[in-house]
Amino acid sequence: NAGVTQTPKFRVLKTGQSMTLLCAQDMNHEYMYWYRQDPGMGLRLIHYSVGEGTTAKGEVPDGYNVSRLKKQNFLLGLESAAPSQTSVYFCASSYSGFTDTQYFGPGTRLTVL
Amino acid sequence: AQSVTQLDSHVSVSEGTPVLLRCNYSSSYSPSLFWYVQHPNKGLQLLLKYTSAATLVKGINGFEAEFKKSETSFHLTKPSAHMSDAAEYFCVVSDPYGGSQGNLIFGKGTKLSVKP
């Protein structure tokens, strides 16, 4: 039982490049989330999903897209990376809604030059 | 609008002494409240949560928190700090009637240092 895994762990991009972050969970959770963590800011919700085939915007969705084609996977895409997207990205999942315990992945450290 | 304020960005204690990490919140309804811990270069892990049952909530590793509605506080305590408690702690509020996107607000974090 791996819990929540994220790929890759580190990535460096140039401005304007694109990339996809992959999150996978093996707990059969309905809800999945993408957060970004910046120094002194706590975590901010980018997008989330309440089930396979659904996505919704969080607090800071601009510049990101997501897809949930399979229940166990939640992909975060950056179409044209900007230096402001330099951050640590965390994926999380929960069995039911926001009041349920969220299980976090180890994070992806992204640097955009 | 809901919000969370962690009153200290950094707390330093000696091993074996009590820990107090302070959190105040504002919410339009009875919220669910959480404390998460993040060890260096790791993801977040749930310490404890309050969801309108007992006001004193016990969590893992000897931590507990008390929900005080009159003071809108949810402070995290531990009687005796251990070196392994050194980490960053986040107070989180979830308000299903808050109306904002996502409805889960994280505090900015309190970094706990434990001196030998």
mmCIF file with all atom_site columns, C-alpha atoms in Angstrom, chain B residues 1-2 5 8 17 23 28 31 40 43 49 56 59 70 75 77 88 93-94 102-104 106-107 110:
data_model
loop_
_atom_site.group_PDB
_atom_site.id
_atom_site.type_symbol
_atom_site.label_atom_id
_atom_site.label_alt_id
_atom_site.label_comp_id
_atom_site.label_asym_id
_atom_site.label_entity_id
_atom_site.label_seq_id
_atom_site.pdbx_PDB_ins_code
_atom_site.Cartn_x
_atom_site.Cartn_y
_atom_site.Cartn_z
_atom_site.occupancy
_atom_site.B_iso_or_equiv
_atom_site.pdbx_formal_charge
_atom_site.auth_seq_id
_atom_site.auth_comp_id
_atom_site.auth_asym_id
_atom_site.auth_atom_id
_atom_site.pdbx_PDB_model_num
ATOM 1  C CA . ALA B 1 1   ? -14.964 34.887 4.977  1.00 0.00 ? 1   ALA B CA 1
ATOM 2  C CA . GLN B 1 2   ? -13.160 32.151 6.784  1.00 0.00 ? 2   GLN B CA 1
ATOM 3  C CA . THR B 1 5   ? -4.178  32.818 11.909 1.00 0.00 ? 5   THR B CA 1
ATOM 4  C CA . ASP B 1 8   ? 3.688   32.401 15.927 1.00 0.00 ? 8   ASP B CA 1
ATOM 5  C CA . THR B 1 17  ? 9.253   21.075 28.175 1.00 0.00 ? 17  THR B CA 1
ATOM 6  C CA . CYS B 1 23  ? -4.231  29.063 16.217 1.00 0.00 ? 23  CYS B CA 1
ATOM 7  C CA . SER B 1 28  ? -19.322 31.680 9.360  1.00 0.00 ? 28  SER B CA 1
ATOM 8  C CA . PRO B 1 31  ? -16.090 24.607 11.336 1.00 0.00 ? 31  PRO B CA 1
ATOM 9  C CA . PRO B 1 40  ? 11.462  18.443 6.463  1.00 0.00 ? 40  PRO B CA 1
ATOM 10 C CA . GLY B 1 43  ? 4.311   15.676 2.797  1.00 0.00 ? 43  GLY B CA 1
ATOM 11 C CA . LYS B 1 49  ? -9.079  16.938 13.857 1.00 0.00 ? 49  LYS B CA 1
ATOM 12 C CA . LEU B 1 56  ? -10.705 18.347 23.606 1.00 0.00 ? 56  LEU B CA 1
ATOM 13 C CA . GLY B 1 59  ? -4.062  13.175 18.322 1.00 0.00 ? 59  GLY B CA 1
ATOM 14 C CA . SER B 1 70  ? -15.908 31.685 22.617 1.00 0.00 ? 70  SER B CA 1
ATOM 15 C CA . HIS B 1 75  ? -4.371  25.709 20.140 1.00 0.00 ? 75  HIS B CA 1
ATOM 16 C CA . THR B 1 77  ? -0.334  21.385 22.979 1.00 0.00 ? 77  THR B CA 1
ATOM 17 C CA . GLU B 1 88  ? 6.325   22.678 10.743 1.00 0.00 ? 88  GLU B CA 1
ATOM 18 C CA . VAL B 1 93  ? -10.130 25.138 8.827  1.00 0.00 ? 93  VAL B CA 1
ATOM 19 C CA . SER B 1 94  ? -12.823 23.595 6.648  1.00 0.00 ? 94  SER B CA 1
ATOM 20 C CA . GLY B 1 102 ? -12.518 24.501 -1.984 1.00 0.00 ? 102 GLY B CA 1
ATOM 21 C CA . ASN B 1 103 ? -13.474 25.568 1.552  1.00 0.00 ? 103 ASN B CA 1
ATOM 22 C CA . LEU B 1 104 ? -10.173 24.415 3.084  1.00 0.00 ? 104 LEU B CA 1
ATOM 23 C CA . PHE B 1 106 ? -4.387  26.535 5.684  1.00 0.00 ? 106 PHE B CA 1
ATOM 24 C CA . GLY B 1 107 ? -2.600  28.732 8.173  1.00 0.00 ? 107 GLY B CA 1
ATOM 25 C CA . THR B 1 110 ? 4.517   27.435 12.760 1.00 0.00 ? 110 THR B CA 1
#
